[in-house]
mmCIF file of C-alpha atoms in Angstrom:
data_model
loop_
_atom_site.group_PDB
_atom_site.id
_atom_site.type_symbol
_atom_site.label_atom_id
_atom_site.label_comp_id
_atom_site.label_asym_id
_atom_site.label_seq_id
_atom_site.Cartn_x
_atom_site.Cartn_y
_atom_site.Cartn_z
ATOM 1 C CA MET B 266 125.714 127.221 125.717
ATOM 2 C CA LYS B 267 123.399 124.440 126.647
ATOM 3 C CA HIS B 268 120.667 126.030 124.377
ATOM 4 C CA LYS B 269 123.125 126.119 121.562
ATOM 5 C CA LYS B 270 124.085 122.496 121.982
ATOM 6 C CA ASN B 271 120.447 121.437 121.972
ATOM 7 C CA ARG B 272 119.859 123.425 118.873
ATOM 8 C CA THR B 273 122.879 121.814 117.103
ATOM 9 C CA LEU B 274 121.581 118.301 118.262
ATOM 10 C CA PHE B 275 118.116 119.288 116.874
ATOM 11 C CA PHE B 276 119.504 119.962 113.465
ATOM 12 C CA ILE B 277 121.638 116.928 113.337
ATOM 13 C CA VAL B 278 118.642 114.697 114.045
ATOM 14 C CA PHE B 279 116.444 116.641 111.612
ATOM 15 C CA ALA B 280 119.037 116.335 108.857
ATOM 16 C CA ALA B 281 119.429 112.471 109.490
ATOM 17 C CA ALA B 282 115.595 112.102 109.406
ATOM 18 C CA LEU B 283 115.368 114.249 106.292
ATOM 19 C CA ALA B 284 118.031 112.024 104.691
ATOM 20 C CA VAL B 285 116.278 108.749 105.549
ATOM 21 C CA PHE B 286 112.966 110.253 104.272
ATOM 22 C CA LEU B 287 114.551 111.361 100.922
ATOM 23 C CA PHE B 288 116.288 107.910 100.513
ATOM 24 C CA ALA B 289 113.005 106.145 101.291
ATOM 25 C CA ALA B 290 111.096 108.471 98.750
ATOM 26 C CA VAL B 291 113.665 107.966 96.006
ATOM 27 C CA LYS B 292 113.581 104.174 96.527
ATOM 28 C CA LEU B 293 109.689 104.245 96.467
ATOM 29 C CA GLY B 294 109.762 106.296 93.325
ATOM 30 C CA PHE B 295 112.004 103.795 91.507
ATOM 31 C CA ILE B 296 109.653 101.022 92.496
ATOM 32 C CA PHE B 297 106.532 102.744 91.218
ATOM 33 C CA TRP B 298 108.366 103.927 88.167
ATOM 34 C CA GLY B 299 109.138 100.263 87.455
ATOM 35 C CA TYR B 300 105.414 99.474 87.871
ATOM 36 C CA TYR B 301 104.523 102.297 85.527
ATOM 37 C CA GLU B 302 106.991 101.077 82.855
ATOM 38 C CA GLU B 303 105.620 97.452 83.147
ATOM 39 C CA ASP B 304 102.016 98.530 83.052
ATOM 40 C CA SER B 305 102.836 100.533 80.007
ATOM 41 C CA VAL B 306 104.411 97.525 78.225
ATOM 42 C CA TYR B 307 101.379 95.243 79.001
ATOM 43 C CA LYS B 308 98.904 97.911 77.906
ATOM 44 C CA GLU B 309 100.797 98.033 74.571
ATOM 45 C CA LEU B 310 100.807 94.184 74.378
ATOM 46 C CA GLU B 311 97.041 94.057 74.730
ATOM 47 C CA SER B 312 96.739 95.417 71.272
ATOM 48 C CA PHE B 313 97.866 91.806 70.179
ATOM 49 C CA ALA B 314 94.636 90.442 71.815
ATOM 50 C CA ASP B 315 91.060 90.933 70.362
ATOM 51 C CA ILE B 316 89.030 90.821 73.603
ATOM 52 C CA GLU B 317 85.720 90.604 71.646
ATOM 53 C CA LYS B 318 86.972 87.467 69.657
ATOM 54 C CA MET B 319 88.616 86.051 72.911
ATOM 55 C CA GLU B 320 85.161 85.876 74.478
ATOM 56 C CA MET B 321 83.500 84.385 71.378
ATOM 57 C CA SER B 322 86.246 81.947 70.403
ATOM 58 C CA GLU B 323 84.664 78.982 72.250
ATOM 59 C CA THR B 324 81.416 79.116 70.499
ATOM 60 C CA THR B 325 82.285 79.054 66.856
ATOM 61 C CA ASP B 326 82.334 76.000 64.644
ATOM 62 C CA ALA B 327 84.576 77.498 62.157
ATOM 63 C CA PRO B 328 88.278 76.384 61.757
ATOM 64 C CA TYR B 329 90.261 77.713 64.736
ATOM 65 C CA VAL B 330 91.849 81.065 64.351
ATOM 66 C CA SER B 331 93.399 82.356 67.643
ATOM 67 C CA PRO B 332 92.117 85.832 68.769
ATOM 68 C CA ILE B 333 95.648 86.400 70.032
ATOM 69 C CA ASP B 334 98.134 87.656 67.323
ATOM 70 C CA PHE B 335 100.824 85.057 68.308
ATOM 71 C CA PRO B 336 103.063 85.479 65.208
ATOM 72 C CA SER B 337 103.694 89.221 66.253
ATOM 73 C CA LEU B 338 104.059 88.225 69.860
ATOM 74 C CA LEU B 339 106.661 85.565 68.996
ATOM 75 C CA GLU B 340 108.530 88.250 66.906
ATOM 76 C CA GLN B 341 108.706 90.302 70.166
ATOM 77 C CA ASN B 342 109.618 87.221 72.396
ATOM 78 C CA SER B 343 110.127 83.748 70.998
ATOM 79 C CA ASP B 344 109.447 82.371 74.499
ATOM 80 C CA THR B 345 105.702 83.228 74.302
ATOM 81 C CA VAL B 346 103.609 80.112 74.655
ATOM 82 C CA ALA B 347 100.143 81.298 75.617
ATOM 83 C CA TRP B 348 97.815 84.135 76.835
ATOM 84 C CA ILE B 349 95.753 84.070 80.008
ATOM 85 C CA TYR B 350 92.660 86.052 80.336
ATOM 86 C CA PHE B 351 89.971 86.558 83.070
ATOM 87 C CA GLU B 352 86.618 87.862 81.831
ATOM 88 C CA THR B 353 85.678 89.127 85.179
ATOM 89 C CA MET B 354 88.737 90.837 86.484
ATOM 90 C CA ASP B 355 92.004 92.628 85.261
ATOM 91 C CA ILE B 356 94.176 89.674 84.356
ATOM 92 C CA ASN B 357 95.076 89.784 80.728
ATOM 93 C CA TYR B 358 98.636 88.850 79.941
ATOM 94 C CA PRO B 359 100.918 86.950 77.592
ATOM 95 C CA VAL B 360 102.566 83.878 79.124
ATOM 96 C CA VAL B 361 106.184 82.987 78.461
ATOM 97 C CA GLN B 362 108.123 80.024 79.285
ATOM 98 C CA GLY B 363 111.928 80.272 79.973
ATOM 99 C CA GLU B 364 114.694 77.689 80.186
ATOM 100 C CA ASP B 365 114.465 77.892 84.101
ATOM 101 C CA ASP B 366 112.154 79.438 86.661
ATOM 102 C CA ASP B 367 114.364 82.292 87.668
ATOM 103 C CA PHE B 368 114.852 84.447 84.680
ATOM 104 C CA TYR B 369 111.269 85.754 84.233
ATOM 105 C CA LEU B 370 111.069 86.400 87.983
ATOM 106 C CA HIS B 371 113.328 89.432 87.408
ATOM 107 C CA HIS B 372 112.793 90.223 83.651
ATOM 108 C CA GLY B 373 109.961 91.769 81.680
ATOM 109 C CA PHE B 374 108.384 90.421 78.407
ATOM 110 C CA PHE B 375 111.136 92.077 76.406
ATOM 111 C CA LYS B 376 113.766 90.409 78.620
ATOM 112 C CA GLU B 377 114.695 93.685 80.225
ATOM 113 C CA GLU B 378 115.701 93.534 83.912
ATOM 114 C CA ASN B 379 112.638 94.356 85.878
ATOM 115 C CA ASN B 380 111.430 93.278 89.298
ATOM 116 C CA CYS B 381 107.799 93.023 88.189
ATOM 117 C CA GLY B 382 108.947 90.015 86.097
ATOM 118 C CA CYS B 383 106.452 88.223 83.778
ATOM 119 C CA ILE B 384 103.533 85.809 83.883
ATOM 120 C CA PHE B 385 105.408 82.594 83.085
ATOM 121 C CA LEU B 386 104.724 78.855 82.738
ATOM 122 C CA ASP B 387 106.861 76.577 84.818
ATOM 123 C CA SER B 388 109.886 75.323 82.717
ATOM 124 C CA GLU B 389 108.968 71.687 83.541
ATOM 125 C CA SER B 390 105.384 71.984 82.213
ATOM 126 C CA ALA B 391 104.480 71.207 78.644
ATOM 127 C CA PRO B 392 104.183 74.303 76.583
ATOM 128 C CA ASP B 393 100.822 73.205 75.139
ATOM 129 C CA PHE B 394 99.385 72.695 78.683
ATOM 130 C CA THR B 395 99.072 68.856 78.322
ATOM 131 C CA SER B 396 100.897 68.209 81.549
ATOM 132 C CA ASP B 397 98.599 66.868 84.155
ATOM 133 C CA ASN B 398 99.372 69.914 86.288
ATOM 134 C CA SER B 399 100.711 73.038 84.728
ATOM 135 C CA PHE B 400 102.173 75.751 86.945
ATOM 136 C CA VAL B 401 101.619 79.493 85.888
ATOM 137 C CA TYR B 402 103.428 81.988 88.106
ATOM 138 C CA GLY B 403 103.139 85.675 88.473
ATOM 139 C CA HIS B 404 104.265 88.294 91.089
ATOM 140 C CA ASN B 405 102.074 89.627 93.904
ATOM 141 C CA MET B 406 102.455 93.288 92.958
ATOM 142 C CA LYS B 407 101.732 96.057 95.354
ATOM 143 C CA ASN B 408 99.773 98.002 92.587
ATOM 144 C CA LYS B 409 97.579 94.917 92.218
ATOM 145 C CA SER B 410 98.984 94.051 88.781
ATOM 146 C CA MET B 411 100.214 90.617 87.543
ATOM 147 C CA PHE B 412 98.861 87.939 89.807
ATOM 148 C CA ALA B 413 98.266 90.116 92.979
ATOM 149 C CA LYS B 414 94.545 89.642 92.733
ATOM 150 C CA LEU B 415 94.763 85.888 93.210
ATOM 151 C CA ASN B 416 95.116 86.537 96.936
ATOM 152 C CA GLN B 417 91.565 87.811 96.915
ATOM 153 C CA TYR B 418 90.466 84.144 96.364
ATOM 154 C CA GLU B 419 90.812 83.881 100.111
ATOM 155 C CA GLU B 420 87.335 85.155 100.183
ATOM 156 C CA GLU B 421 84.539 82.943 99.137
ATOM 157 C CA ASP B 422 82.469 85.764 97.730
ATOM 158 C CA PHE B 423 85.321 86.766 95.440
ATOM 159 C CA TYR B 424 85.478 83.171 94.159
ATOM 160 C CA LYS B 425 81.788 83.125 93.354
ATOM 161 C CA ASP B 426 82.239 86.092 91.047
ATOM 162 C CA ASN B 427 85.566 84.892 89.340
ATOM 163 C CA LYS B 428 85.096 81.002 88.863
ATOM 164 C CA THR B 429 86.720 80.565 85.407
ATOM 165 C CA PHE B 430 89.409 81.987 83.070
ATOM 166 C CA LEU B 431 90.591 81.252 79.555
ATOM 167 C CA ILE B 432 94.094 80.296 78.250
ATOM 168 C CA PHE B 433 94.779 80.653 74.562
ATOM 169 C CA THR B 434 97.612 78.994 72.654
ATOM 170 C CA PRO B 435 98.244 79.317 68.821
ATOM 171 C CA THR B 436 96.247 76.119 68.301
ATOM 172 C CA GLN B 437 93.348 76.293 70.749
ATOM 173 C CA THR B 438 91.228 78.153 73.405
ATOM 174 C CA MET B 439 90.946 76.315 76.870
ATOM 175 C CA ARG B 440 88.522 77.272 79.620
ATOM 176 C CA TYR B 441 89.352 76.475 83.210
ATOM 177 C CA GLU B 442 87.066 76.189 86.126
ATOM 178 C CA ILE B 443 88.567 76.901 89.509
ATOM 179 C CA TYR B 444 88.144 74.070 92.220
ATOM 180 C CA SER B 445 90.417 74.944 94.994
ATOM 181 C CA CYS B 446 92.168 78.072 96.522
ATOM 182 C CA TYR B 447 94.565 78.196 99.668
ATOM 183 C CA PRO B 448 97.961 79.253 100.744
ATOM 184 C CA ALA B 449 100.583 76.281 100.686
ATOM 185 C CA GLU B 450 104.232 75.884 101.793
ATOM 186 C CA LEU B 451 106.724 75.177 99.059
ATOM 187 C CA ASP B 452 107.583 71.777 100.342
ATOM 188 C CA SER B 453 104.004 70.719 100.109
ATOM 189 C CA ASP B 454 102.883 67.960 97.519
ATOM 190 C CA SER B 455 100.558 70.683 96.180
ATOM 191 C CA PHE B 456 103.448 71.582 93.800
ATOM 192 C CA THR B 457 103.543 68.221 92.218
ATOM 193 C CA TYR B 458 103.387 68.187 88.428
ATOM 194 C CA ARG B 459 104.384 64.619 87.445
ATOM 195 C CA PHE B 460 102.348 61.444 88.361
ATOM 196 C CA GLU B 461 102.988 57.846 87.951
ATOM 197 C CA ASP B 462 99.457 57.061 86.727
ATOM 198 C CA LEU B 463 96.005 58.310 86.460
ATOM 199 C CA PRO B 464 95.016 57.040 90.141
ATOM 200 C CA SER B 465 98.043 59.013 91.495
ATOM 201 C CA TYR B 466 96.859 62.143 89.777
ATOM 202 C CA GLU B 467 93.259 61.650 91.030
ATOM 203 C CA ASN B 468 94.526 61.135 94.498
ATOM 204 C CA TRP B 469 96.400 64.456 94.268
ATOM 205 C CA GLN B 470 93.303 66.213 92.936
ATOM 206 C CA THR B 471 91.335 64.978 95.684
ATOM 207 C CA ALA B 472 94.066 66.022 98.213
ATOM 208 C CA VAL B 473 94.420 69.677 96.932
ATOM 209 C CA LYS B 474 90.625 69.970 96.667
ATOM 210 C CA SER B 475 90.343 69.130 100.381
ATOM 211 C CA ARG B 476 92.823 71.862 101.242
ATOM 212 C CA SER B 477 90.695 74.645 99.802
ATOM 213 C CA LEU B 478 89.727 77.457 102.189
ATOM 214 C CA TYR B 479 86.159 76.705 101.225
ATOM 215 C CA ASP B 480 84.056 74.143 99.320
ATOM 216 C CA THR B 481 83.787 75.393 95.666
ATOM 217 C CA GLY B 482 81.368 72.595 94.855
ATOM 218 C CA ILE B 483 83.594 71.526 91.933
ATOM 219 C CA THR B 484 85.111 67.963 91.954
ATOM 220 C CA PRO B 485 87.721 67.305 89.234
ATOM 221 C CA ASP B 486 88.397 63.945 87.747
ATOM 222 C CA SER B 487 91.567 62.444 86.331
ATOM 223 C CA SER B 488 90.475 62.972 82.701
ATOM 224 C CA GLN B 489 90.681 66.748 83.162
ATOM 225 C CA LYS B 490 94.055 68.583 83.166
ATOM 226 C CA THR B 491 94.907 71.030 85.840
ATOM 227 C CA VAL B 492 96.362 74.504 85.670
ATOM 228 C CA THR B 493 97.737 75.915 88.984
ATOM 229 C CA LEU B 494 98.145 79.695 89.190
ATOM 230 C CA MET B 495 100.491 80.743 92.002
ATOM 231 C CA THR B 496 101.757 83.848 93.510
ATOM 232 C CA CYS B 497 103.449 85.125 96.723
ATOM 233 C CA THR B 498 101.256 85.778 99.747
ATOM 234 C CA PRO B 499 101.151 88.408 102.473
ATOM 235 C CA ARG B 500 102.386 85.590 104.855
ATOM 236 C CA GLY B 501 105.730 85.769 103.015
ATOM 237 C CA GLY B 502 108.448 83.199 103.500
ATOM 238 C CA ASN B 503 107.964 79.818 101.766
ATOM 239 C CA TYR B 504 104.244 80.248 101.349
ATOM 240 C CA ARG B 505 102.553 80.678 97.923
ATOM 241 C CA PHE B 506 98.839 81.271 97.095
ATOM 242 C CA LEU B 507 97.577 78.600 94.913
ATOM 243 C CA VAL B 508 94.463 78.569 92.610
ATOM 244 C CA HIS B 509 93.972 75.059 91.029
ATOM 245 C CA ALA B 510 91.532 74.941 88.156
ATOM 246 C CA ARG B 511 90.464 71.986 85.843
ATOM 247 C CA ARG B 512 90.021 72.219 82.138
ATOM 248 C CA ILE B 513 86.447 71.967 80.935
ATOM 249 C CA GLU B 514 85.866 71.178 77.243
#
């Protein structure tokens, strides 16, 4: 009788464990299916960007013609404002700007619900990147897509191989040089985007440069606009990993 009870208990425990395993597997499957769908969307969108022309667009003296097919992108999503491209790693995405900073956290480029979200420009930043400090946000995805790779800037060697990136708008190409990388709490003044005057902006640049995990050797000045790339960090909570970059003409 005791043996029978033990056997029954074993099957109950086994069935419960199996149910938990299957639930976790299904949940994980949905997550990775979402990753696959979003990756497929962005691979498709890459057809709107001519990489060869992207890498040559800074050196030509001809009238500016964007290497990004913005008219077609705007037909797909009228919130499109730019395209961000790293020549040295796999970050190559359109940038959108919503009416708030919540929508594109949970919606893809075609405005469908998707936890992968979009790469988006802060709603308070000027869409032409003329703000003193423009924020561009992307999720820290487990499959290393979107802005997950930004956390690798914790390592100085990674920075040395990935110092610059390009942002394209319909009217210009802008190159940015990274000068500071570090995790910051959301209540930090690192997230300031409006400044009373140039000295205030310059003081802010000095402050955020001093917070870098290592010395990049780059010192920005108040005549140069900043773009701050940000994503979540493995620390979780109120921390974000920030990559500050100055615009170089």
